[in-house]
Short mmCIF file of C-alpha atoms and ligand atoms in Angstrom, two decimals:
data_model
loop_
_atom_site.label_atom_id
_atom_site.label_comp_id
_atom_site.label_asym_id
_atom_site.label_seq_id
_atom_site.Cartn_x
_atom_site.Cartn_y
_atom_site.Cartn_z
CA UNK A 7 125.60 85.61 103.77
CA UNK A 8 122.21 86.74 105.12
CA UNK A 9 119.37 86.40 102.64
CA UNK A 10 118.64 89.45 100.48
CA UNK A 11 114.93 90.16 100.40
CA UNK A 12 113.08 91.48 97.38
CA UNK A 13 109.55 92.71 96.76
CA UNK A 14 107.03 89.95 96.13
CA UNK A 15 106.31 89.05 92.52
CA UNK A 16 103.86 91.53 91.01
CA UNK A 17 104.50 94.11 93.77
CA UNK A 18 106.71 97.15 93.34
CA UNK A 19 108.36 99.95 95.25
CA UNK A 20 107.50 103.46 94.12
CA UNK A 21 110.89 105.11 94.50
CA UNK A 22 111.54 108.83 95.13
CA UNK A 23 112.38 109.52 91.45
CA UNK A 24 108.90 108.38 90.43
CA UNK A 25 107.05 110.23 93.17
CA UNK A 26 106.78 113.58 91.27
CA UNK A 27 104.64 111.81 88.63
CA UNK A 28 102.32 110.49 91.31
CA UNK A 29 102.01 113.81 93.14
CA UNK A 30 101.46 115.66 89.86
CA UNK A 31 98.74 113.30 88.69
CA UNK A 32 97.06 113.12 92.11
CA UNK A 33 96.93 116.90 92.41
CA UNK A 34 95.27 117.28 89.01
CA UNK A 35 92.84 114.41 89.58
CA UNK A 36 91.77 115.70 93.01
CA UNK A 37 91.34 119.24 91.72
CA UNK A 38 89.20 118.14 88.78
CA UNK A 39 87.09 115.78 90.92
CA UNK A 40 86.48 118.55 93.45
CA UNK A 41 85.54 120.97 90.65
CA UNK A 42 82.77 118.51 89.77
CA UNK A 43 81.60 118.39 93.38
CA UNK A 44 83.18 115.11 94.50
CA UNK A 45 84.35 114.64 98.10
CA UNK A 46 87.17 112.35 99.15
CA UNK A 47 86.54 109.08 100.95
CA UNK A 48 88.89 106.44 102.30
CA UNK A 49 87.79 102.93 103.14
CA UNK A 50 89.82 100.16 104.78
CA UNK A 51 92.09 97.91 102.75
CA UNK A 52 90.50 94.84 104.36
CA UNK A 53 86.79 94.04 104.17
CA UNK A 54 84.65 90.98 104.69
CA UNK A 55 85.15 88.82 101.61
CA UNK A 56 81.38 88.66 101.05
CA UNK A 57 81.31 92.40 100.22
CA UNK A 58 83.31 91.66 97.06
CA UNK A 59 82.10 88.15 96.35
CA UNK A 60 78.44 89.19 96.28
CA UNK A 61 78.96 92.30 94.18
CA UNK A 62 81.75 91.56 91.69
CA UNK A 63 80.23 88.12 91.12
CA UNK A 64 81.14 84.50 91.82
CA UNK A 65 82.14 83.62 88.27
CA UNK A 66 84.43 86.60 87.68
CA UNK A 67 88.22 86.31 87.42
CA UNK A 68 88.63 88.92 90.13
CA UNK A 69 86.68 86.89 92.69
CA UNK A 70 87.42 83.39 91.54
CA UNK A 71 91.13 83.55 90.75
CA UNK A 72 92.57 86.84 91.88
CA UNK A 73 91.19 87.84 95.27
CA UNK A 74 93.55 87.66 98.26
CA UNK A 75 91.13 86.29 100.85
CA UNK A 76 91.87 84.40 104.03
CA UNK A 77 90.50 83.58 107.47
CA UNK A 78 91.33 86.24 110.03
CA UNK A 79 92.72 85.32 113.46
CA UNK A 80 90.01 84.03 115.77
CA UNK A 81 88.14 86.52 117.99
CA UNK A 82 87.47 85.94 121.73
CA UNK A 83 84.64 83.51 120.97
CA UNK A 84 86.89 81.57 118.60
CA UNK A 85 85.05 82.74 115.46
CA UNK A 86 87.03 83.49 112.35
CA UNK A 87 85.91 85.89 109.67
CA UNK A 88 86.82 85.43 106.04
CA UNK A 89 88.36 88.72 104.93
CA UNK A 90 89.88 90.03 101.71
CA UNK A 91 92.38 92.62 100.56
CA UNK A 92 90.34 95.06 98.44
CA UNK A 93 90.31 93.72 94.85
CA UNK A 94 88.41 96.79 93.60
CA UNK A 95 87.12 100.05 95.09
CA UNK A 96 83.41 100.29 94.34
CA UNK A 97 81.89 97.71 96.71
CA UNK A 98 83.65 99.25 99.73
CA UNK A 99 82.38 102.73 98.84
CA UNK A 100 78.80 101.49 98.48
CA UNK A 101 79.17 99.58 101.76
CA UNK A 102 80.31 102.84 103.42
CA UNK A 103 77.44 104.79 101.81
CA UNK A 104 74.95 102.37 103.34
CA UNK A 105 76.73 101.91 106.68
CA UNK A 106 76.92 105.67 107.33
CA UNK A 107 73.39 106.46 106.14
CA UNK A 108 74.62 108.66 103.28
CA UNK A 109 71.35 107.86 101.51
CA UNK A 110 69.76 110.34 103.95
CA UNK A 111 71.90 113.17 102.57
CA UNK A 112 70.79 115.21 99.56
CA UNK A 113 71.31 112.95 96.54
CA UNK A 114 73.40 112.32 94.57
CA UNK A 115 76.39 111.69 96.80
CA UNK A 116 79.62 112.14 94.83
CA UNK A 117 82.74 110.51 96.22
CA UNK A 118 86.31 109.99 95.05
CA UNK A 119 89.27 107.94 96.27
CA UNK A 120 92.89 108.62 95.47
CA UNK A 121 95.61 106.09 94.73
CA UNK A 122 94.07 103.42 96.91
CA UNK A 123 95.92 100.09 96.83
CA UNK A 124 94.05 97.31 95.02
CA UNK A 125 95.18 93.68 95.22
CA UNK A 126 94.67 91.06 92.53
CA UNK A 127 96.59 87.83 92.15
CA UNK A 128 96.97 88.56 88.44
CA UNK A 129 99.65 87.06 86.19
CA UNK A 130 102.39 89.69 86.53
CA UNK A 131 103.37 91.33 83.23
CA UNK A 132 103.95 94.83 81.89
CA UNK A 133 101.20 97.11 83.25
CA UNK A 134 99.64 94.30 85.27
CA UNK A 135 100.60 94.12 88.93
CA UNK A 136 99.38 92.25 91.97
CA UNK A 137 99.14 95.53 93.84
CA UNK A 138 98.10 98.56 91.84
CA UNK A 139 96.55 101.90 92.79
CA UNK A 140 93.33 103.44 91.62
CA UNK A 141 91.93 106.93 91.47
CA UNK A 142 88.19 106.40 91.36
CA UNK A 143 84.92 108.32 91.42
CA UNK A 144 81.52 107.01 92.47
CA UNK A 145 78.13 108.73 92.36
CA UNK A 146 75.26 107.25 94.33
CA UNK A 147 71.59 108.10 94.31
CA UNK A 148 71.05 109.41 90.78
CA UNK A 149 70.15 107.55 87.60
CA UNK A 150 70.08 110.57 85.26
CA UNK A 151 72.17 109.97 82.11
CA UNK A 152 73.55 113.49 82.62
CA UNK A 153 75.56 112.02 85.50
CA UNK A 154 77.06 109.37 83.19
CA UNK A 155 78.17 112.06 80.74
CA UNK A 156 79.42 114.33 83.50
CA UNK A 157 81.57 111.54 84.94
CA UNK A 158 83.10 110.72 81.56
CA UNK A 159 83.65 114.46 81.07
CA UNK A 160 85.48 114.62 84.40
CA UNK A 161 87.69 111.70 83.38
CA UNK A 162 88.48 113.30 80.06
CA UNK A 163 89.43 116.54 81.80
CA UNK A 164 91.77 114.64 84.14
CA UNK A 165 93.54 113.12 81.14
CA UNK A 166 93.85 116.30 79.15
CA UNK A 167 95.12 118.28 82.14
CA UNK A 168 97.72 115.54 82.75
CA UNK A 169 98.93 116.05 79.18
CA UNK A 170 97.25 112.93 77.77
CA UNK A 171 95.45 114.43 74.80
CA UNK A 172 93.82 112.50 71.99
CA UNK A 173 92.52 109.68 74.17
CA UNK A 174 89.23 108.28 73.02
CA UNK A 175 86.59 107.07 75.45
CA UNK A 176 84.99 103.78 74.44
CA UNK A 177 81.40 103.55 75.62
CA UNK A 178 78.71 100.92 75.43
CA UNK A 179 75.47 99.97 77.10
CA UNK A 180 75.03 96.46 78.48
CA UNK A 181 71.33 96.90 79.30
CA UNK A 182 69.66 96.08 82.58
CA UNK A 183 67.78 93.25 84.31
CA UNK A 184 64.91 93.71 81.84
CA UNK A 185 66.73 93.34 78.54
CA UNK A 186 70.02 91.65 79.36
CA UNK A 187 68.68 88.16 80.22
CA UNK A 188 66.99 87.95 76.81
CA UNK A 189 70.14 89.15 75.09
CA UNK A 190 72.26 86.59 76.93
CA UNK A 191 69.85 83.90 75.81
CA UNK A 192 70.30 85.08 72.23
CA UNK A 193 74.07 85.18 72.61
CA UNK A 194 74.12 81.62 73.97
CA UNK A 195 71.95 80.38 71.14
CA UNK A 196 74.39 81.96 68.71
CA UNK A 197 77.42 80.42 70.45
CA UNK A 198 76.06 76.96 71.19
CA UNK A 199 76.82 75.45 67.75
CA UNK A 200 80.23 77.21 67.66
CA UNK A 201 81.31 76.14 71.12
CA UNK A 202 83.36 73.12 70.13
CA UNK A 203 85.60 75.37 68.12
CA UNK A 204 86.01 77.97 70.90
CA UNK A 205 89.03 78.35 73.22
CA UNK A 206 88.89 76.62 76.60
CA UNK A 207 88.25 79.87 78.47
CA UNK A 208 85.24 80.62 76.25
CA UNK A 209 83.78 77.21 77.02
CA UNK A 210 83.86 78.19 80.70
CA UNK A 211 82.56 81.70 79.95
CA UNK A 212 79.62 80.19 78.08
CA UNK A 213 78.47 78.56 81.32
CA UNK A 214 79.57 81.08 83.92
CA UNK A 215 79.59 84.51 82.33
CA UNK A 216 78.37 84.51 78.71
CA UNK A 217 78.81 88.30 78.23
CA UNK A 218 82.55 87.80 78.63
CA UNK A 219 82.57 85.67 75.47
CA UNK A 220 82.76 89.02 73.66
CA UNK A 221 85.92 89.90 75.57
CA UNK A 222 87.99 86.94 74.37
CA UNK A 223 91.35 87.93 72.88
CA UNK A 224 92.18 84.57 71.18
CA UNK A 225 92.62 85.01 67.40
CA UNK A 226 90.54 81.90 66.61
CA UNK A 227 87.49 83.41 68.33
CA UNK A 228 87.58 86.85 66.73
CA UNK A 229 85.40 86.00 63.68
CA UNK A 230 82.77 84.54 66.03
CA UNK A 231 82.81 87.73 68.09
CA UNK A 232 82.54 89.88 64.97
CA UNK A 233 79.35 88.12 63.87
CA UNK A 234 77.77 87.79 67.35
CA UNK A 235 74.51 89.59 68.14
CA UNK A 236 75.13 92.98 69.75
CA UNK A 237 73.59 94.06 73.02
CA UNK A 238 73.00 97.58 71.66
CA UNK A 239 70.59 96.08 69.10
CA UNK A 240 68.73 94.34 71.90
CA UNK A 241 68.24 97.05 74.51
CA UNK A 242 64.82 97.70 76.02
CA UNK A 243 63.33 101.12 75.36
CA UNK A 244 64.39 102.79 78.67
CA UNK A 245 67.98 101.50 78.26
CA UNK A 246 68.10 102.64 74.65
CA UNK A 247 66.86 106.11 75.59
CA UNK A 248 69.35 106.30 78.44
CA UNK A 249 72.24 105.40 76.14
CA UNK A 250 71.19 107.93 73.51
CA UNK A 251 70.93 110.65 76.15
CA UNK A 252 74.43 109.83 77.46
CA UNK A 253 75.83 110.29 73.96
CA UNK A 254 73.99 113.57 73.45
CA UNK A 255 75.28 114.95 76.76
CA UNK A 256 78.81 113.76 75.97
CA UNK A 257 78.78 115.98 72.90
CA UNK A 258 77.98 118.90 75.20
CA UNK A 259 81.00 118.03 77.31
CA UNK A 260 83.00 117.88 74.04
CA UNK A 261 84.34 114.46 74.87
CA UNK A 262 85.56 112.44 71.87
CA UNK A 263 84.06 108.98 72.24
CA UNK A 264 83.34 105.91 70.19
CA UNK A 265 80.58 103.41 70.73
CA UNK A 266 82.44 100.14 71.21
CA UNK A 267 79.88 97.36 71.22
CA UNK A 268 82.37 94.86 72.58
CA UNK A 269 82.95 96.47 75.97
CA UNK A 270 81.36 94.21 78.54
CA UNK A 271 83.54 94.75 81.67
CA UNK A 272 84.88 92.09 83.99
CA UNK A 273 82.72 92.61 87.06
CA UNK A 274 79.11 91.47 87.37
CA UNK A 275 77.57 94.56 88.94
CA UNK A 276 77.36 96.73 85.82
CA UNK A 277 74.14 97.89 84.20
CA UNK A 278 73.53 100.19 81.23
CA UNK A 279 76.46 102.55 80.51
CA UNK A 280 79.97 101.05 80.59
CA UNK A 281 83.14 102.79 79.46
CA UNK A 282 86.89 102.38 79.16
CA UNK A 283 89.84 104.40 77.95
CA UNK A 284 92.41 102.22 76.26
CA UNK A 285 96.09 103.01 75.77
CA UNK A 286 96.90 102.96 72.07
CA UNK A 287 100.36 101.63 72.87
CA UNK A 288 99.78 98.38 74.75
CA UNK A 289 95.99 98.12 74.45
CA UNK A 290 95.65 98.00 78.23
CA UNK A 291 92.77 99.90 79.80
CA UNK A 292 93.79 103.09 81.61
CA UNK A 293 90.44 103.12 83.35
CA UNK A 294 87.20 101.20 83.44
CA UNK A 295 83.80 102.05 84.77
CA UNK A 296 80.09 102.07 84.40
CA UNK A 297 76.68 102.19 85.98
CA UNK A 298 75.76 99.73 88.76
CA UNK A 299 72.14 100.43 89.59
CA UNK A 300 71.61 97.15 91.46
CA UNK A 301 74.74 97.09 93.65
CA UNK A 302 73.40 98.84 96.75
CA UNK A 303 70.53 96.34 96.95
CA UNK A 304 72.95 93.41 96.82
CA UNK A 305 74.63 94.90 99.91
CA UNK A 306 71.30 95.18 101.74
CA UNK A 307 70.36 98.75 100.85
CA UNK A 308 67.34 100.23 99.13
CA UNK A 309 67.40 100.30 95.32
CA UNK A 310 69.95 103.05 94.62
CA UNK A 311 71.37 103.94 91.22
CA UNK A 312 75.12 104.32 91.04
CA UNK A 313 77.93 104.90 88.58
CA UNK A 314 81.69 105.13 88.81
CA UNK A 315 85.10 104.45 87.37
CA UNK A 316 88.48 103.25 88.56
CA UNK A 317 91.64 104.51 86.90
CA UNK A 318 94.92 102.60 87.18
CA UNK A 319 97.46 105.18 88.32
CA UNK A 320 100.48 103.02 87.35
CA UNK A 321 99.16 102.68 83.82
CA UNK A 322 98.45 106.38 83.46
CA UNK A 323 101.94 107.27 84.70
CA UNK A 324 103.41 104.75 82.27
CA UNK A 325 101.46 106.46 79.49
CA UNK A 326 102.69 109.89 80.63
CA UNK A 327 106.29 108.66 80.53
CA UNK A 328 105.79 107.07 77.14
CA UNK A 329 104.61 110.41 75.80
CA UNK A 330 107.52 112.26 77.41
CA UNK A 331 105.33 114.24 79.82
CA UNK A 332 107.47 115.57 82.64
CA UNK A 333 106.00 116.41 86.04
CA UNK A 334 107.10 119.71 87.60
CA UNK A 335 110.53 119.35 89.15
CA UNK A 336 110.84 119.04 92.89
CA UNK A 337 111.69 122.14 94.88
CA UNK A 338 115.50 122.37 95.11
CA UNK A 339 117.31 122.57 98.42
CA UNK A 340 117.59 126.28 99.18
CA UNK A 341 120.38 126.21 101.74
CA UNK A 342 123.11 123.76 102.70
CA UNK A 343 124.65 124.32 106.12
CA UNK A 344 128.34 123.48 106.63
CA UNK A 345 130.49 123.85 109.75
CA UNK A 346 134.22 124.36 109.72
CA UNK A 347 135.53 123.21 113.08
CA UNK A 348 136.01 119.97 114.96
CA UNK A 349 134.72 121.16 118.34
CA UNK A 350 131.09 120.24 119.08
CA UNK A 351 130.05 123.94 119.25
CA UNK A 352 130.39 124.23 115.45
CA UNK A 353 128.16 121.27 114.72
CA UNK A 354 125.67 122.41 117.40
CA UNK A 355 125.41 125.80 115.68
CA UNK A 356 124.89 124.11 112.30
CA UNK A 357 122.04 122.03 113.72
CA UNK A 358 120.48 125.15 115.24
CA UNK A 359 120.69 127.07 111.97
CA UNK A 360 119.30 124.14 110.01
CA UNK A 361 116.39 123.86 112.45
CA UNK A 362 115.81 127.65 112.22
CA UNK A 363 115.57 127.41 108.41
CA UNK A 364 113.32 124.38 108.38
CA UNK A 365 110.97 125.85 110.97
CA UNK A 366 110.60 128.81 108.60
CA UNK A 367 109.69 126.41 105.76
CA UNK A 368 113.01 126.80 103.94
CA UNK A 369 114.22 123.54 102.43
CA UNK A 370 117.60 123.04 104.10
CA UNK A 371 120.21 120.32 104.36
CA UNK A 372 123.38 119.99 106.37
CA UNK A 373 126.53 118.01 106.43
CA UNK A 374 126.75 115.12 108.89
CA UNK A 375 129.63 113.00 110.19
CA UNK A 376 132.26 115.70 110.86
CA UNK A 377 133.73 115.74 107.34
CA UNK A 378 136.60 117.97 106.24
CA UNK A 379 135.85 121.57 105.13
CA UNK A 380 136.60 120.65 101.54
CA UNK A 381 134.36 117.56 101.60
CA UNK A 382 131.51 119.59 103.08
CA UNK A 383 131.76 122.28 100.40
CA UNK A 384 131.79 119.56 97.75
CA UNK A 385 128.60 118.13 99.29
CA UNK A 386 127.01 121.58 99.30
CA UNK A 387 127.86 122.05 95.61
CA UNK A 388 126.58 118.60 94.65
CA UNK A 389 123.33 119.05 96.58
CA UNK A 390 122.00 121.52 94.02
CA UNK A 391 121.42 124.03 96.84
CA UNK A 392 121.28 127.70 95.93
CA UNK A 393 123.33 128.80 98.94
CA UNK A 394 125.82 127.40 101.42
CA UNK A 395 125.52 128.66 104.97
CA UNK A 396 129.01 128.54 106.47
CA UNK A 397 129.71 128.45 110.19
CA UNK A 398 133.37 128.76 111.21
CA UNK A 399 135.45 130.32 114.02
CA UNK A 400 134.82 133.97 112.99
CA UNK A 401 131.11 133.40 112.33
CA UNK A 402 130.56 131.79 115.71
CA UNK A 403 132.49 134.50 117.54
CA UNK A 404 130.64 137.29 115.69
CA UNK A 405 127.09 135.78 115.86
CA UNK A 406 126.73 135.75 112.09
CA UNK A 407 126.92 133.22 109.26
CA UNK A 408 128.55 133.48 105.85
CA UNK A 409 126.08 132.96 103.04
CA UNK A 410 127.69 131.86 99.81
CA UNK A 411 125.84 131.90 96.50
CA UNK A 412 126.66 128.52 94.93
CA UNK A 413 125.03 129.35 91.64
CA UNK A 414 126.71 132.66 90.89
CA UNK A 415 129.37 131.64 88.42
CA UNK A 416 131.57 134.48 87.23
CA UNK A 417 130.71 136.80 90.14
CA UNK A 418 133.57 138.17 92.20
CA UNK A 419 134.07 136.62 95.61
CA UNK A 420 132.73 139.64 97.49
CA UNK A 421 129.36 139.56 95.75
CA UNK A 422 129.20 135.77 96.01
CA UNK A 423 129.48 135.80 99.79
CA UNK A 424 127.72 137.85 102.45
CA UNK A 425 127.92 137.99 106.21
CA UNK A 426 124.46 137.86 107.73
CA UNK A 427 123.47 138.07 111.39
CA UNK A 428 121.96 134.79 112.63
CA UNK A 429 118.64 136.44 113.54
CA UNK A 430 118.41 138.07 110.10
CA UNK A 431 119.17 134.94 108.09
CA UNK A 432 115.54 134.05 107.28
CA UNK A 433 114.77 137.60 106.09
CA UNK A 434 117.95 137.62 104.02
CA UNK A 435 117.08 134.33 102.29
CA UNK A 436 113.50 135.46 101.70
CA UNK A 437 114.78 138.62 100.02
CA UNK A 438 117.68 137.14 98.08
CA UNK A 439 116.26 133.68 97.30
P1 HAM B 16 88.66 97.51 86.62
O1 HAM B 16 88.47 97.73 85.16
O2 HAM B 16 88.79 96.13 87.10
O3 HAM B 16 87.47 98.24 87.34
O4 HAM B 16 89.95 98.32 87.10
C1 HAM B 16 90.05 99.70 86.85
C2 HAM B 16 91.42 100.04 86.29
O5 HAM B 16 92.44 99.58 87.18
C3 HAM B 16 91.78 99.35 84.98
O6 HAM B 16 91.23 100.03 83.88
C4 HAM B 16 93.28 99.44 84.99
O7 HAM B 16 93.74 100.71 84.59
C5 HAM B 16 93.62 99.26 86.47
N1 HAM B 16 94.00 97.88 86.75
C6 HAM B 16 93.20 96.80 86.91
N2 HAM B 16 93.92 95.71 87.18
C7 HAM B 16 95.22 96.08 87.18
C8 HAM B 16 96.47 95.41 87.41
N3 HAM B 16 96.51 94.11 87.70
N4 HAM B 16 97.61 96.13 87.35
C9 HAM B 16 97.58 97.46 87.07
N5 HAM B 16 96.44 98.15 86.86
C10 HAM B 16 95.28 97.48 86.91
C11 HAM B 16 87.29 98.33 88.67
O8 HAM B 16 88.10 98.00 89.49
C12 HAM B 16 85.99 98.98 89.05
N6 HAM B 16 85.90 99.03 90.52
C13 HAM B 16 85.91 100.35 88.44
C14 HAM B 16 84.64 101.04 88.81
C15 HAM B 16 84.46 102.00 89.73
N7 HAM B 16 83.46 100.78 88.28
C16 HAM B 16 82.55 101.54 88.85
N8 HAM B 16 83.16 102.28 89.75
#
């Protein structure tokens, strides 16, 4: 027996039955983003590894454990580049902003990406895949807190229009290069005497990424987190003012939010405002985002403020299904063409009619494989099509087709079936549906 292949662990097929959810969500998200003045961008799936390593941060899970990076094939000179499958969307967008001189455009530049594949060698489990897709928005070139609130407002509008009401946005500020180092010092001083009693991961976090100590989910560490100093009590004046302004503007956007002092985010590039929306069901984040005012500089640009979010489309669709939200149904097949005759001329005519319908934008199907008349009519009925277009001896001789209404139960045969000239078929279907 030849081997049966399956998708790789953590990867999944998005089958036709699920596609309406994706198209529905994508349409809403794109419409809302464009209403707020965002323009679509697409960046390559592969980038130089350094783009992500430098920005997301060496000590982060994403870079250290999860990034798919490898040496490319050698070029003509025998050099090999280390490249990576995109483990997140922001660094590529900022790279593109710098590479294409978008800083010369009127600022801010507002960009969005739709369902881009993101790769992380995560431990596969419900809602956690090795390839997932993100809808994301990024704004570059503006540090005004009004932008932070506007972006969270946009996100909230995407959720409510997708039917996901009553989601609460968790926001926090993690300060900037002025106040965060002092806070981290304070946090380490607090943790140092407790370290022996902390989980193994926290011992590593203490050295590599102390802010992430607050993100630990182990029960034994929760009391330590609860009593830890909070960054919001240690912000410098400009960061404090920025955070207060974000909250004031959020009220204007009528976004329900809570200040969640434990949000720290898993990537190193964040400054000031950070935010997440968390599913009440499985406690997984539906989206994550925040300000990254130092990122452009890390990639060789001028100091450029930036802010953005990434939303996990799989997780949002899962949440829609959990709440019983149905996407609009797909357009049904309008016409199913059948041919009653074994000679090739019958099938040829069916192909021509089918092509005629499709060229006019009418969703049409036909029977293949020279089945019996009865089997073809059964197929037409099962297809969900509104009408069967029948081509037999009389139809071919007379240059017409018989159009049968498949959804007219109880009607007499004469009103169920009409003879329509081939050249008038499109007009007839447009008039009669
Ligand atoms: P992130 O929080 O790492 O942020 O990912 C954003 C969202 O992607 C998460 O909230 C979650 O919904 C989804 N997600 C992440 N990992 C997985 C996974 N393994 N399986 C399924 N869904 C997942 C970022 O990636 C940042 N680039 C967001 C951002 C944009 N910040 C500023 N601009």
